[in-house]
Coordinates of N, CA and C in Angstrom, one line a residue:
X1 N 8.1 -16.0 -37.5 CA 9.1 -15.3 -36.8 C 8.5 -14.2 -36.0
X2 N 7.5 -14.0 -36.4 CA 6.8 -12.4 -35.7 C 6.5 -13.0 -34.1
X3 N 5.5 -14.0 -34.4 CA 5.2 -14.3 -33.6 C 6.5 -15.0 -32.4
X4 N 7.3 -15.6 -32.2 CA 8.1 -15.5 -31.4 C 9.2 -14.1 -30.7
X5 N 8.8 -13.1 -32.0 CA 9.5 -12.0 -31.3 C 7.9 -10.9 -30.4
X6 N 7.0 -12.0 -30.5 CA 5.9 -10.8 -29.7 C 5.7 -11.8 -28.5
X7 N 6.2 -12.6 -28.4 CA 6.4 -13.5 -26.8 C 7.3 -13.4 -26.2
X8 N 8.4 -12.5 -26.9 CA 9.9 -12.3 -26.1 C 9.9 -10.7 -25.4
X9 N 9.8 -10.6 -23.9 CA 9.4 -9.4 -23.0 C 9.9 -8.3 -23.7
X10 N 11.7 -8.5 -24.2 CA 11.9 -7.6 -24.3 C 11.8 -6.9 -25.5
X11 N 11.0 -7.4 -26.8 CA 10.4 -7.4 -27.9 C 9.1 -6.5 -27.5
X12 N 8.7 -6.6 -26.8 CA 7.4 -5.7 -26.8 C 7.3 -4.4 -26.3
X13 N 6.5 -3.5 -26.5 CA 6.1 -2.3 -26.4 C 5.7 -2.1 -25.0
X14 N 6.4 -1.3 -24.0 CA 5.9 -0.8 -22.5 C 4.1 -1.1 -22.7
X15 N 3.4 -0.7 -23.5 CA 1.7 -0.8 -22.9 C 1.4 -2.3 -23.3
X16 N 2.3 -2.5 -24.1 CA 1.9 -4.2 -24.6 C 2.5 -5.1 -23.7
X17 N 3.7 -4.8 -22.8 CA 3.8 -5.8 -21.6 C 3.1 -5.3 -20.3
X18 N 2.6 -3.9 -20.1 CA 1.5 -3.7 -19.3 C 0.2 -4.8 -19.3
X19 N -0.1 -4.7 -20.2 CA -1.7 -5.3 -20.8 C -1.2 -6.9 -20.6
X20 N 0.0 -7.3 -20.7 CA 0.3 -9.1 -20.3 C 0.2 -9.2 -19.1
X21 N 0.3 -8.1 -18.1 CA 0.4 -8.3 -16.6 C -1.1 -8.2 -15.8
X22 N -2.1 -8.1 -16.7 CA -3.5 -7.7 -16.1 C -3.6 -9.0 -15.8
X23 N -4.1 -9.0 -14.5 CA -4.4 -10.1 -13.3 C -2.8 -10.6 -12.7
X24 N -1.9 -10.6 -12.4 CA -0.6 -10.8 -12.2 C -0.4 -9.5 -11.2
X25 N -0.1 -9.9 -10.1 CA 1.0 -9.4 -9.4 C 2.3 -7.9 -9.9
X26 N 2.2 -7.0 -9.2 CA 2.6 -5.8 -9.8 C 3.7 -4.9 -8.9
X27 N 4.8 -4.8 -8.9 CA 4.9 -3.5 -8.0 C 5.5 -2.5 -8.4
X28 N 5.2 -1.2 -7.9 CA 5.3 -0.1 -8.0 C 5.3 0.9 -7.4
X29 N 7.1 1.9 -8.0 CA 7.3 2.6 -7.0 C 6.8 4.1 -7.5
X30 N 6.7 4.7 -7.0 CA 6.3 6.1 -7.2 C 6.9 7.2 -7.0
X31 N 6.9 8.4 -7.5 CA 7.6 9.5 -7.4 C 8.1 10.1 -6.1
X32 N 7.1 9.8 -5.2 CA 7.5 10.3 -4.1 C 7.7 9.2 -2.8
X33 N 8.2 8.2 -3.3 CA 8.6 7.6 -3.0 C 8.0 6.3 -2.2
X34 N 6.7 6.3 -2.4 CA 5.9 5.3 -1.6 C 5.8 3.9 -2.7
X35 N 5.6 2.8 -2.3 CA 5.5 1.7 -2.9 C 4.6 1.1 -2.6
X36 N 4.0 0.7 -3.7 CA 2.7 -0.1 -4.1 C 2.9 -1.6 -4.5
X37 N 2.5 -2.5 -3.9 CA 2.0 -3.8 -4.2 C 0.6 -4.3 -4.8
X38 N 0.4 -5.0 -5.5 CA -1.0 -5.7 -5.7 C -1.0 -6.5 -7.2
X39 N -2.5 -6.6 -7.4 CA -2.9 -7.1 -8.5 C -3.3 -6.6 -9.5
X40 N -2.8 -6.0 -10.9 CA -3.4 -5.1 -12.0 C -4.8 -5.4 -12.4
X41 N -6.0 -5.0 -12.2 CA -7.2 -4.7 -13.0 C -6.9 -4.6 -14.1
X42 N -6.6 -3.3 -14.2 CA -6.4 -2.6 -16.1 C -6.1 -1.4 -15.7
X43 N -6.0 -0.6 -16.9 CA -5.0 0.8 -17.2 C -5.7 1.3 -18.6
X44 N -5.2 2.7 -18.4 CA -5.8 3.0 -20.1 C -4.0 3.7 -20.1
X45 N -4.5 4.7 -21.2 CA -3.2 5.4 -22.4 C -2.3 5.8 -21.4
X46 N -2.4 6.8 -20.4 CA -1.7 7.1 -19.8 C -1.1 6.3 -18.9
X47 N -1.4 5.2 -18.9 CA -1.0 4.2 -17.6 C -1.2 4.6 -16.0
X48 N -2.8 5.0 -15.9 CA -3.7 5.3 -14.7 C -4.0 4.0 -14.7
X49 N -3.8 3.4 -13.5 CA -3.9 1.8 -13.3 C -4.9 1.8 -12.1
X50 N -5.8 0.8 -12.5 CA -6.4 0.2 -11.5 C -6.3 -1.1 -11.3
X51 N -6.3 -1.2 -9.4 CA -5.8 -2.1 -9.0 C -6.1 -2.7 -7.5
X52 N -6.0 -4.1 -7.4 CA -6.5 -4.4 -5.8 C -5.0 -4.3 -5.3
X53 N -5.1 -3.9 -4.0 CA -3.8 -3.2 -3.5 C -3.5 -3.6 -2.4
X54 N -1.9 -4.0 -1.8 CA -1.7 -3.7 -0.8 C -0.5 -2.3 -0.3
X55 N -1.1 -1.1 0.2 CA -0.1 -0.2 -0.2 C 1.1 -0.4 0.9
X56 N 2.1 -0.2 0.7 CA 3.5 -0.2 1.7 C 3.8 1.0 1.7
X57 N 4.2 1.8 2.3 CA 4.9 3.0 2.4 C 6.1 3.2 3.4
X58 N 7.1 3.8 2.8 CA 8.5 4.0 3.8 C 8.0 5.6 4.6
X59 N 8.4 5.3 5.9 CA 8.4 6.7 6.9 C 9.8 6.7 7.2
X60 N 9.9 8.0 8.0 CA 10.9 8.0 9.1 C 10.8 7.1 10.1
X61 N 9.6 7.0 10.9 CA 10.1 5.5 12.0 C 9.5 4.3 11.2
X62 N 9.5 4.0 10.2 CA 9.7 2.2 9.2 C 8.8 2.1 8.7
X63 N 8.5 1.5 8.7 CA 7.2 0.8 7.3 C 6.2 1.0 7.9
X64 N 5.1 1.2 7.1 CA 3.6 1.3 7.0 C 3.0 0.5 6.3
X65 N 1.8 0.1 6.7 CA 1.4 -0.8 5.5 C -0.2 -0.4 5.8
X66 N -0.9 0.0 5.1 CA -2.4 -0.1 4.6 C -2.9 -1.1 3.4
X67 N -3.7 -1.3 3.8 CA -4.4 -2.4 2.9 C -5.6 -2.0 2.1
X68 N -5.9 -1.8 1.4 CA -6.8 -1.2 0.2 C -7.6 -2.3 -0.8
X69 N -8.8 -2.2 -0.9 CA -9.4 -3.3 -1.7 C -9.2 -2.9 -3.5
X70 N -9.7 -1.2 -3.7 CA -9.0 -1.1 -5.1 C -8.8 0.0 -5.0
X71 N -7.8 0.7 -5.7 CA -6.8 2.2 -6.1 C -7.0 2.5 -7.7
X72 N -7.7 3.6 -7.8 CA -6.8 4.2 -9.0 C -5.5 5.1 -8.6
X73 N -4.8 4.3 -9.8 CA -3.3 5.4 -9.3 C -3.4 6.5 -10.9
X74 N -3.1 7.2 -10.9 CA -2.5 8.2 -11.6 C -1.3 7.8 -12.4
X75 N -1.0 8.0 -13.3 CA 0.3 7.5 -14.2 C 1.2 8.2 -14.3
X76 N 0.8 9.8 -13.9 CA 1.9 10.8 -13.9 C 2.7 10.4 -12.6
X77 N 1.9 9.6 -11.7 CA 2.6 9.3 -10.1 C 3.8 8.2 -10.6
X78 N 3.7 7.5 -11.1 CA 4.5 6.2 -11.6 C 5.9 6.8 -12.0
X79 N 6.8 6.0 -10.8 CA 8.5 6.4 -11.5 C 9.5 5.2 -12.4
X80 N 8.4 3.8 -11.7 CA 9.3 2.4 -12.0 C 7.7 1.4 -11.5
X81 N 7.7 0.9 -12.6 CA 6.1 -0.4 -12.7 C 7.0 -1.9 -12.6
X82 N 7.0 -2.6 -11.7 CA 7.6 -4.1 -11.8 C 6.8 -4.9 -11.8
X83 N 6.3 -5.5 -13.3 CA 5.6 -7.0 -13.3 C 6.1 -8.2 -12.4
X84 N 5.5 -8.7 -11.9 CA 5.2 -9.8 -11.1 C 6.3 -9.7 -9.9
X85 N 6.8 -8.5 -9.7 CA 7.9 -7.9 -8.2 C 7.3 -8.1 -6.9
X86 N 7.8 -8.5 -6.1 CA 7.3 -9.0 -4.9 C 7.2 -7.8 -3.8
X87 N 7.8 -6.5 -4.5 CA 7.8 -5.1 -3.2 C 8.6 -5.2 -2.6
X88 N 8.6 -4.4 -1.6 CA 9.3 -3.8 -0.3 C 9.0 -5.5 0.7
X89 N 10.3 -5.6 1.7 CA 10.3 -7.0 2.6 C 9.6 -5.7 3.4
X90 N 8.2 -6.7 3.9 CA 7.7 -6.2 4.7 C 7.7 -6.7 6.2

């Protein structure tokens, strides 16, 4: 029985469904409101993630988009992490 409640998402621990998403598709909004796309590397304790990225960001005249090969982000930046989230329609 354990074992089927540690394959059920919502059975698991925020770092323990982090750690299922490493290589998987990721998005992420941020505190100040910019949004991040890409593919998780890995993360430590604090959930400072490293990652190959495509960043999106909202302006006043529309979207931006920068393209980045890898980011460390900061985890204090992180307001909302979406496994396998497809982002902002770019």
């Amino acid at each position: 029985m354990a074992a089927t409640q540690a394959t059920n998402p919502s059975q698991l621990l925020p770092l323990e469904l982090v750690d299922k998403c490493i290589g998987s598709r990721i998005h992420i909004v941020m505190k100040n409101d910019k949004e991040i796309v890409g593919t998780l590397l890995g993360f430590d304790d604090f959930v400072s993630i490293l990652w190959r990225a495509v960043r999106c960001e909202i302006t006043p005249e529309g979207r931006r988009i920068t393209k980045l090969d890898q980011i460390l982000l900061n985890g204090n930046n992180i307001t909302m992490l979406i496994p396998g989230g497809e982002g902002p329609e770019v």
